PDB file of C-alpha atoms in Angstrom:
ATOM      1  CA  MET E   6       0.903   9.164   2.158  1.00 83.00           C
ATOM      2  CA  LEU E   7       3.276  10.169  -0.676  1.00 94.00           C
ATOM      3  CA  SER E   8       5.075  13.108   0.950  1.00 94.00           C
ATOM      4  CA  PRO E   9       8.105  11.021   2.071  1.00 96.00           C
ATOM      5  CA  TYR E  10       8.743   9.911  -1.516  1.00 97.00           C
ATOM      6  CA  PHE E  11       9.255  13.152  -3.447  1.00 98.00           C
ATOM      7  CA  GLN E  12      10.517  16.718  -3.077  1.00 97.00           C
ATOM      8  CA  GLN E  13       8.395  19.699  -4.097  1.00 97.00           C
ATOM      9  CA  HIS E  14      10.499  22.594  -5.382  1.00 97.00           C
ATOM     10  CA  ALA E  15       9.255  26.001  -6.498  1.00 95.00           C
ATOM     11  CA  ASP E  16       8.310  24.923 -10.003  1.00 94.00           C
ATOM     12  CA  TYR E  17       9.143  21.229 -10.271  1.00 97.00           C
ATOM     13  CA  VAL E  18       9.151  17.902  -8.422  1.00 98.00           C
ATOM     14  CA  SER E  19      12.177  15.654  -7.955  1.00 98.00           C
ATOM     15  CA  ILE E  20      12.643  12.118  -6.622  1.00 98.00           C
ATOM     16  CA  SER E  21      15.906  11.204  -4.931  1.00 97.00           C
ATOM     17  CA  ARG E  22      17.451   7.763  -5.150  1.00 97.00           C
ATOM     18  CA  GLU E  23      16.588   7.149  -1.494  1.00 96.00           C
ATOM     19  CA  GLN E  24      12.957   8.219  -2.007  1.00 97.00           C
ATOM     20  CA  GLY E  25      12.441   6.100  -5.125  1.00 96.00           C
ATOM     21  CA  CYS E  26      14.079   3.122  -3.468  1.00 95.00           C
ATOM     22  CA  ARG E  27      11.973   3.370  -0.313  1.00 94.00           C
ATOM     23  CA  PHE E  28       8.733   3.730  -2.286  1.00 94.00           C
ATOM     24  CA  ALA E  29       9.579   0.629  -4.320  1.00 92.00           C
ATOM     25  CA  LYS E  30      10.379  -1.491  -1.289  1.00 91.00           C
ATOM     26  CA  CYS E  31       8.093  -0.064   1.418  1.00 90.00           C
ATOM     27  CA  VAL E  32       4.947   0.709  -0.630  1.00 91.00           C
ATOM     28  CA  ALA E  33       5.088  -1.389  -3.813  1.00 89.00           C
ATOM     29  CA  ASP E  34       7.018  -4.399  -2.444  1.00 86.00           C
ATOM     30  CA  ASP E  35       9.042  -4.113  -5.669  1.00 87.00           C
ATOM     31  CA  TYR E  36      12.652  -5.320  -5.619  1.00 85.00           C
ATOM     32  CA  ASN E  37      13.630  -4.534  -9.200  1.00 82.00           C
ATOM     33  CA  PRO E  38      17.392  -3.695  -9.060  1.00 84.00           C
ATOM     34  CA  LEU E  39      16.746  -0.573 -11.182  1.00 86.00           C
ATOM     35  CA  HIS E  40      15.082   0.965  -8.112  1.00 91.00           C
ATOM     36  CA  ASP E  41      18.007   0.341  -5.744  1.00 91.00           C
ATOM     37  CA  LYS E  42      19.457   3.612  -4.474  1.00 92.00           C
ATOM     38  CA  ASP E  43      22.959   2.546  -5.554  1.00 93.00           C
ATOM     39  CA  ALA E  44      21.907   1.188  -8.975  1.00 91.00           C
ATOM     40  CA  LYS E  45      24.276   2.152 -11.780  1.00 91.00           C
ATOM     41  CA  LYS E  46      21.301   3.355 -13.843  1.00 89.00           C
ATOM     42  CA  PHE E  47      18.765   4.259 -11.162  1.00 94.00           C
ATOM     43  CA  CYS E  48      15.134   4.636 -12.226  1.00 94.00           C
ATOM     44  CA  ALA E  49      12.297   5.763  -9.965  1.00 96.00           C
ATOM     45  CA  PRO E  50       9.290   3.398 -10.044  1.00 93.00           C
ATOM     46  CA  GLY E  51       6.672   4.180 -12.696  1.00 93.00           C
ATOM     47  CA  ASP E  52       4.070   3.443 -10.032  1.00 94.00           C
ATOM     48  CA  LEU E  53       5.353   6.391  -7.983  1.00 96.00           C
ATOM     49  CA  LEU E  54       4.856   8.719 -10.945  1.00 97.00           C
ATOM     50  CA  PHE E  55       1.353   7.262 -11.472  1.00 96.00           C
ATOM     51  CA  SER E  56       0.600   7.801  -7.764  1.00 96.00           C
ATOM     52  CA  LEU E  57       1.772  11.428  -7.879  1.00 97.00           C
ATOM     53  CA  VAL E  58      -0.621  12.110 -10.771  1.00 97.00           C
ATOM     54  CA  LEU E  59      -3.586  10.637  -8.869  1.00 96.00           C
ATOM     55  CA  ASP E  60      -2.642  12.528  -5.709  1.00 96.00           C
ATOM     56  CA  ARG E  61      -2.374  15.816  -7.609  1.00 96.00           C
ATOM     57  CA  TYR E  62      -5.282  15.587 -10.076  1.00 96.00           C
ATOM     58  CA  GLY E  63      -7.738  13.161  -8.438  1.00 95.00           C
ATOM     59  CA  ILE E  64      -9.489  10.065  -9.799  1.00 96.00           C
ATOM     60  CA  SER E  65     -11.359  10.249 -13.104  1.00 97.00           C
ATOM     61  CA  GLU E  66     -13.829   7.673 -14.388  1.00 97.00           C
ATOM     62  CA  ARG E  67     -11.525   6.795 -17.271  1.00 98.00           C
ATOM     63  CA  MET E  68      -7.777   7.267 -17.117  1.00 98.00           C
ATOM     64  CA  GLU E  69      -4.962   6.289 -19.453  1.00 98.00           C
ATOM     65  CA  PHE E  70      -1.263   6.621 -18.700  1.00 98.00           C
ATOM     66  CA  THR E  71       1.511   6.180 -21.282  1.00 98.00           C
ATOM     67  CA  PHE E  72       5.100   6.097 -20.028  1.00 97.00           C
ATOM     68  CA  ALA E  73       7.471   7.810 -22.436  1.00 96.00           C
ATOM     69  CA  GLY E  74      10.628   8.387 -20.391  1.00 94.00           C
ATOM     70  CA  MET E  75      12.465   7.259 -17.274  1.00 93.00           C
ATOM     71  CA  VAL E  76      12.864   9.269 -14.073  1.00 96.00           C
ATOM     72  CA  ASP E  77      16.179   9.458 -12.231  1.00 96.00           C
ATOM     73  CA  GLU E  78      17.457  11.632  -9.379  1.00 97.00           C
ATOM     74  CA  ASN E  79      18.270  14.481 -11.780  1.00 97.00           C
ATOM     75  CA  THR E  80      14.834  14.635 -13.439  1.00 98.00           C
ATOM     76  CA  LYS E  81      12.842  17.829 -12.873  1.00 98.00           C
ATOM     77  CA  LEU E  82       9.189  16.816 -13.188  1.00 98.00           C
ATOM     78  CA  ASN E  83       6.840  19.513 -14.415  1.00 98.00           C
ATOM     79  CA  PHE E  84       3.144  18.915 -13.701  1.00 97.00           C
ATOM     80  CA  PRO E  85       0.872  21.163 -15.817  1.00 95.00           C
ATOM     81  CA  GLN E  86      -2.709  22.241 -15.223  1.00 89.00           C
ATOM     82  CA  GLY E  87      -5.043  19.253 -15.108  1.00 79.00           C
ATOM     83  CA  ASP E  88      -6.716  19.247 -18.517  1.00 86.00           C
ATOM     84  CA  ASP E  89      -8.345  16.178 -20.077  1.00 93.00           C
ATOM     85  CA  GLU E  90      -5.010  15.464 -21.783  1.00 96.00           C
ATOM     86  CA  PHE E  91      -1.639  16.605 -20.510  1.00 97.00           C
ATOM     87  CA  ASP E  92       2.024  15.609 -20.357  1.00 97.00           C
ATOM     88  CA  VAL E  93       4.311  15.391 -17.342  1.00 98.00           C
ATOM     89  CA  THR E  94       7.665  16.616 -18.648  1.00 98.00           C
ATOM     90  CA  ASN E  95      11.333  17.049 -17.831  1.00 97.00           C
ATOM     91  CA  GLY E  96      12.177  20.250 -19.685  1.00 94.00           C
ATOM     92  CA  ASP E  97      11.082  19.578 -23.269  1.00 94.00           C
ATOM     93  CA  LYS E  98      11.099  15.781 -22.831  1.00 97.00           C
ATOM     94  CA  VAL E  99       7.793  13.979 -22.235  1.00 98.00           C
ATOM     95  CA  ILE E 100       7.947  11.543 -19.314  1.00 98.00           C
ATOM     96  CA  LEU E 101       4.269  10.571 -18.928  1.00 98.00           C
ATOM     97  CA  LYS E 102       1.225  11.195 -21.131  1.00 97.00           C
ATOM     98  CA  VAL E 103      -2.134  11.307 -19.318  1.00 97.00           C
ATOM     99  CA  LYS E 104      -5.678  11.161 -20.729  1.00 97.00           C
ATOM    100  CA  ARG E 105      -8.792  11.527 -18.576  1.00 97.00           C
ATOM    101  CA  GLU E 106     -12.514  11.341 -19.269  1.00 97.00           C
ATOM    102  CA  GLY E 107     -15.709  11.601 -17.239  1.00 96.00           C
ATOM    103  CA  LYS E 108     -16.247  12.917 -13.728  1.00 95.00           C
ATOM    104  CA  THR E 109     -13.366  13.438 -11.314  1.00 95.00           C
ATOM    105  CA  SER E 110     -13.184  12.838  -7.565  1.00 95.00           C
ATOM    106  CA  LYS E 111     -10.690  14.509  -5.231  1.00 93.00           C
ATOM    107  CA  CYS E 112     -11.725  12.285  -2.301  1.00 94.00           C
ATOM    108  CA  PRO E 113      -8.479  11.523  -0.413  1.00 94.00           C
ATOM    109  CA  THR E 114      -9.855   8.214   0.920  1.00 94.00           C
ATOM    110  CA  LEU E 115     -10.572   6.984  -2.606  1.00 95.00           C
ATOM    111  CA  THR E 116      -7.249   8.284  -3.938  1.00 95.00           C
ATOM    112  CA  ASN E 117      -5.177   6.674  -1.182  1.00 94.00           C
ATOM    113  CA  SER E 118      -7.094   3.398  -1.443  1.00 93.00           C
ATOM    114  CA  LEU E 119      -6.640   3.155  -5.209  1.00 94.00           C
ATOM    115  CA  ILE E 120      -2.939   4.042  -4.994  1.00 94.00           C
ATOM    116  CA  LYS E 121      -2.287   1.495  -2.232  1.00 92.00           C
ATOM    117  CA  ASN E 122      -4.202  -1.357  -3.875  1.00 92.00           C
ATOM    118  CA  TYR E 123      -2.911  -0.760  -7.404  1.00 93.00           C
ATOM    119  CA  VAL E 124       0.731  -0.361  -6.377  1.00 91.00           C
ATOM    120  CA  GLU E 125       0.621  -3.569  -4.318  1.00 88.00           C
ATOM    121  CA  PHE E 126      -0.905  -5.409  -7.310  1.00 88.00           C
ATOM    122  CA  SER E 127       1.696  -4.000  -9.657  1.00 87.00           C
ATOM    123  CA  GLY E 128       4.637  -4.800  -7.391  1.00 81.00           C
ATOM    124  CA  ALA E 129       3.552  -8.438  -7.023  1.00 80.00           C
ATOM    125  CA  ALA E 130       3.674  -9.040 -10.794  1.00 86.00           C
ATOM    126  CA  PHE E 131       7.344 -10.024 -10.845  1.00 82.00           C
ATOM    127  CA  PRO E 132       8.198 -12.801 -10.451  1.00 84.00           C
ATOM    128  CA  HIS E 133       4.950 -14.308  -9.171  1.00 84.00           C
ATOM    129  CA  VAL E 134       2.768 -13.601 -12.227  1.00 91.00           C
ATOM    130  CA  ILE E 135       5.103 -12.790 -15.114  1.00 93.00           C
ATOM    131  CA  ILE E 136       7.379 -15.833 -14.941  1.00 92.00           C
ATOM    132  CA  PRO E 137       4.573 -18.458 -14.829  1.00 94.00           C
ATOM    133  CA  LEU E 138       2.634 -16.549 -17.513  1.00 96.00           C
ATOM    134  CA  MET E 139       5.580 -16.665 -19.919  1.00 96.00           C
ATOM    135  CA  GLY E 140       6.374 -20.223 -18.882  1.00 96.00           C
ATOM    136  CA  LYS E 141       3.030 -21.406 -20.258  1.00 96.00           C
ATOM    137  CA  GLN E 142       4.460 -20.645 -23.710  1.00 97.00           C
ATOM    138  CA  GLU E 143       7.823 -22.266 -22.876  1.00 97.00           C
ATOM    139  CA  VAL E 144       9.769 -18.992 -22.780  1.00 97.00           C
ATOM    140  CA  MET E 145      11.303 -16.777 -20.102  1.00 95.00           C
ATOM    141  CA  ILE E 146      13.058 -13.450 -19.618  1.00 92.00           C
ATOM    142  CA  ASN E 147      16.822 -13.103 -19.841  1.00 89.00           C
ATOM    143  CA  PRO E 148      17.919 -13.800 -16.230  1.00 83.00           C
ATOM    144  CA  ALA E 149      21.142 -11.818 -16.643  1.00 81.00           C
ATOM    145  CA  ARG E 150      19.298  -8.736 -17.877  1.00 78.00           C
ATOM    146  CA  PRO E 151      15.554  -8.991 -17.212  1.00 74.00           C
ATOM    147  CA  MET E 152      14.176  -6.188 -19.390  1.00 79.00           C
ATOM    148  CA  VAL E 153      10.511  -5.646 -18.517  1.00 85.00           C
ATOM    149  CA  ILE E 154       9.455  -2.068 -19.306  1.00 87.00           C
ATOM    150  CA  TYR E 155       6.301  -0.388 -18.015  1.00 89.00           C
ATOM    151  CA  GLU E 156       4.556   0.847 -21.180  1.00 95.00           C
ATOM    152  CA  SER E 157       1.039   2.013 -20.288  1.00 96.00           C
ATOM    153  CA  MET E 158      -2.008   1.420 -18.109  1.00 96.00           C
ATOM    154  CA  ILE E 159      -5.729   2.159 -18.051  1.00 97.00           C
ATOM    155  CA  ILE E 160      -8.351   2.377 -15.323  1.00 97.00           C
ATOM    156  CA  ASN E 161     -12.104   2.459 -15.982  1.00 98.00           C
ATOM    157  CA  LEU E 162     -14.579   3.117 -13.174  1.00 97.00           C
ATOM    158  CA  ASP E 163     -18.342   2.689 -13.513  1.00 96.00           C
ATOM    159  CA  ASN E 164     -18.705   5.665 -11.171  1.00 89.00           C
ATOM    160  CA  ILE E 165     -16.586   7.582  -8.683  1.00 92.00           C
ATOM    161  CA  ASP E 166     -19.080   7.535  -5.806  1.00 93.00           C
ATOM    162  CA  ILE E 167     -16.938   4.948  -4.040  1.00 93.00           C
ATOM    163  CA  GLN E 168     -14.465   5.208  -1.188  1.00 90.00           C
ATOM    164  CA  ALA E 169     -12.273   2.140  -0.694  1.00 91.00           C
ATOM    165  CA  PRO E 170     -12.292  -0.210  -3.682  1.00 94.00           C
ATOM    166  CA  THR E 171     -10.296  -3.407  -3.377  1.00 93.00           C
ATOM    167  CA  LEU E 172      -8.451  -4.946  -6.286  1.00 93.00           C
ATOM    168  CA  GLU E 173      -8.492  -8.518  -7.550  1.00 93.00           C
ATOM    169  CA  PHE E 174      -6.384 -10.126 -10.262  1.00 93.00           C
ATOM    170  CA  ALA E 175      -8.089 -10.954 -13.572  1.00 96.00           C
ATOM    171  CA  GLU E 176      -6.767 -13.170 -16.371  1.00 96.00           C
ATOM    172  CA  PRO E 177      -3.419 -11.864 -17.729  1.00 96.00           C
ATOM    173  CA  SER E 178      -2.122 -12.436 -21.259  1.00 97.00           C
ATOM    174  CA  PHE E 179       1.243 -12.692 -22.998  1.00 98.00           C
ATOM    175  CA  GLU E 180       2.123 -12.652 -26.681  1.00 97.00           C
ATOM    176  CA  TYR E 181       5.520 -12.541 -28.329  1.00 96.00           C
ATOM    177  CA  THR E 182       7.393 -12.638 -31.623  1.00 96.00           C
ATOM    178  CA  GLY E 183      11.054 -13.592 -31.572  1.00 94.00           C
ATOM    179  CA  LYS E 184      12.764 -11.992 -28.595  1.00 94.00           C
ATOM    180  CA  ARG E 185      10.158  -9.296 -27.912  1.00 96.00           C
ATOM    181  CA  GLY E 186       6.735  -9.613 -26.367  1.00 97.00           C
ATOM    182  CA  LYS E 187       3.919  -7.831 -24.581  1.00 97.00           C
ATOM    183  CA  ILE E 188       2.429  -8.654 -21.187  1.00 97.00           C
ATOM    184  CA  THR E 189      -1.045  -7.444 -20.191  1.00 97.00           C
ATOM    185  CA  LEU E 190      -1.968  -7.679 -16.511  1.00 96.00           C
ATOM    186  CA  ARG E 191      -5.661  -7.214 -15.751  1.00 97.00           C
ATOM    187  CA  PHE E 192      -7.556  -6.443 -12.568  1.00 97.00           C
ATOM    188  CA  ASN E 193     -11.073  -5.753 -11.341  1.00 97.00           C
ATOM    189  CA  LEU E 194     -12.007  -3.111  -8.782  1.00 97.00           C
ATOM    190  CA  LEU E 195     -14.579  -4.109  -6.155  1.00 96.00           C
ATOM    191  CA  GLU E 196     -16.583  -2.090  -3.625  1.00 94.00           C
ATOM    192  CA  ASN E 197     -18.379  -4.143  -0.967  1.00 92.00           C
ATOM    193  CA  GLY E 198     -17.878  -7.235  -3.111  1.00 90.00           C
ATOM    194  CA  GLU E 199     -19.418  -5.707  -6.264  1.00 94.00           C
ATOM    195  CA  LYS E 200     -17.423  -4.908  -9.395  1.00 96.00           C
ATOM    196  CA  VAL E 201     -17.151  -1.132  -9.890  1.00 97.00           C
ATOM    197  CA  GLY E 202     -14.415  -0.980 -12.510  1.00 97.00           C
ATOM    198  CA  PHE E 203     -11.433  -2.633 -14.150  1.00 98.00           C
ATOM    199  CA  GLY E 204      -7.951  -1.853 -15.375  1.00 97.00           C
ATOM    200  CA  GLU E 205      -4.967  -3.092 -17.342  1.00 97.00           C
ATOM    201  CA  LYS E 206      -1.202  -2.704 -17.090  1.00 96.00           C
ATOM    202  CA  HIS E 207       0.815  -3.152 -20.284  1.00 96.00           C
ATOM    203  CA  MET E 208       4.500  -4.078 -20.273  1.00 95.00           C
ATOM    204  CA  VAL E 209       7.055  -4.745 -23.004  1.00 95.00           C
ATOM    205  CA  VAL E 210       9.574  -7.529 -22.488  1.00 94.00           C
ATOM    206  CA  SER E 211      12.740  -8.092 -24.520  1.00 93.00           C
ATOM    207  CA  GLY E 212      15.535 -10.677 -24.547  1.00 93.00           C
ATOM    208  CA  ILE E 213      13.040 -13.553 -24.490  1.00 96.00           C
ATOM    209  CA  ARG E 214      14.641 -17.000 -24.490  1.00 95.00           C
ATOM    210  CA  GLU E 215      13.698 -20.663 -24.217  1.00 96.00           C
ATOM    211  CA  TYR E 216      12.311 -21.717 -20.839  1.00 96.00           C
ATOM    212  CA  CYS E 217      14.680 -23.448 -18.422  1.00 95.00           C
ATOM    213  CA  GLN E 218      13.272 -24.582 -15.071  1.00 95.00           C
ATOM    214  CA  ALA E 219      16.655 -24.615 -13.309  1.00 95.00           C
ATOM    215  CA  THR E 220      17.344 -21.037 -14.422  1.00 93.00           C
ATOM    216  CA  VAL E 221      13.876 -19.940 -13.319  1.00 93.00           C
ATOM    217  CA  ASP E 222      14.409 -21.562  -9.908  1.00 93.00           C
ATOM    218  CA  ASP E 223      17.716 -19.711  -9.533  1.00 92.00           C
ATOM    219  CA  LEU E 224      16.122 -16.411 -10.602  1.00 88.00           C
ATOM    220  CA  ILE E 225      13.272 -16.724  -8.086  1.00 89.00           C
ATOM    221  CA  ALA E 226      15.700 -17.756  -5.324  1.00 90.00           C
ATOM    222  CA  PHE E 227      17.869 -14.722  -6.125  1.00 88.00           C
ATOM    223  CA  TYR E 228      14.817 -12.433  -6.056  1.00 87.00           C
ATOM    224  CA  ASN E 229      13.596 -13.833  -2.723  1.00 88.00           C
ATOM    225  CA  GLU E 230      17.085 -13.518  -1.235  1.00 89.00           C
ATOM    226  CA  ARG E 231      17.296  -9.874  -2.356  1.00 86.00           C
ATOM    227  CA  LYS E 232      13.897  -9.216  -0.823  1.00 85.00           C
ATOM    228  CA  ALA E 233      14.821 -10.805   2.501  1.00 87.00           C
ATOM    229  CA  THR E 234      18.131  -8.911   2.615  1.00 86.00           C
ATOM    230  CA  LEU E 235      16.964  -5.490   1.409  1.00 83.00           C
ATOM    231  CA  LYS E 236      13.476  -5.202   2.930  1.00 76.00           C
ATOM    232  CA  PRO E 237      13.487  -2.093   5.138  1.00 72.00           C
ATOM    233  CA  ALA E 238      12.783  -2.498   8.830  1.00 62.00           C
TER     234      ALA E 238
END
């Protein structure tokens, strides 16, 4: 399912602007302007990098991903042998740190299901979850420059003898000091209605300011208009 969204070269992987943009909009339903193919500072979605790791190395019972660098169309991604801990790099620069524990499954049905469900969950976070979550504490992101950076994520599975887990939202949290804060999105993984695991996505937000309902309304309207205009056929 990922082959349209990256290029495999002899000893590295690259992601073009078109590929990153289409993954964001067609798979993740993510309309962050950073992922537009004509963005001044284009950045491939972190969820695409996460998905490439799962597709290449399989699903482990416990997985932790720490994002250390951004991927653009010139990045040459080097994927090493799949040890318990490894780094995806661009030359000598670390892009993603990965830690794995427990048993590992290479079941393509499980891998594709987890990728699809997690990426859809992740893409729906902005603005539908993040803005109301911050609004509860009477603050909001900077509408002119909404800086929400993917920091890390974890997934814990009770076992890997599952095939098509679904994902449900769990209670998120937000804490901040001054103009910087941290958002934690949580989810449960279910198989046949029973909980089989859980996960968290951690994001850093900067440029926090006092909440303004009119500004929030304009921001959401702008986002929805972008989505309606840019959504691929």
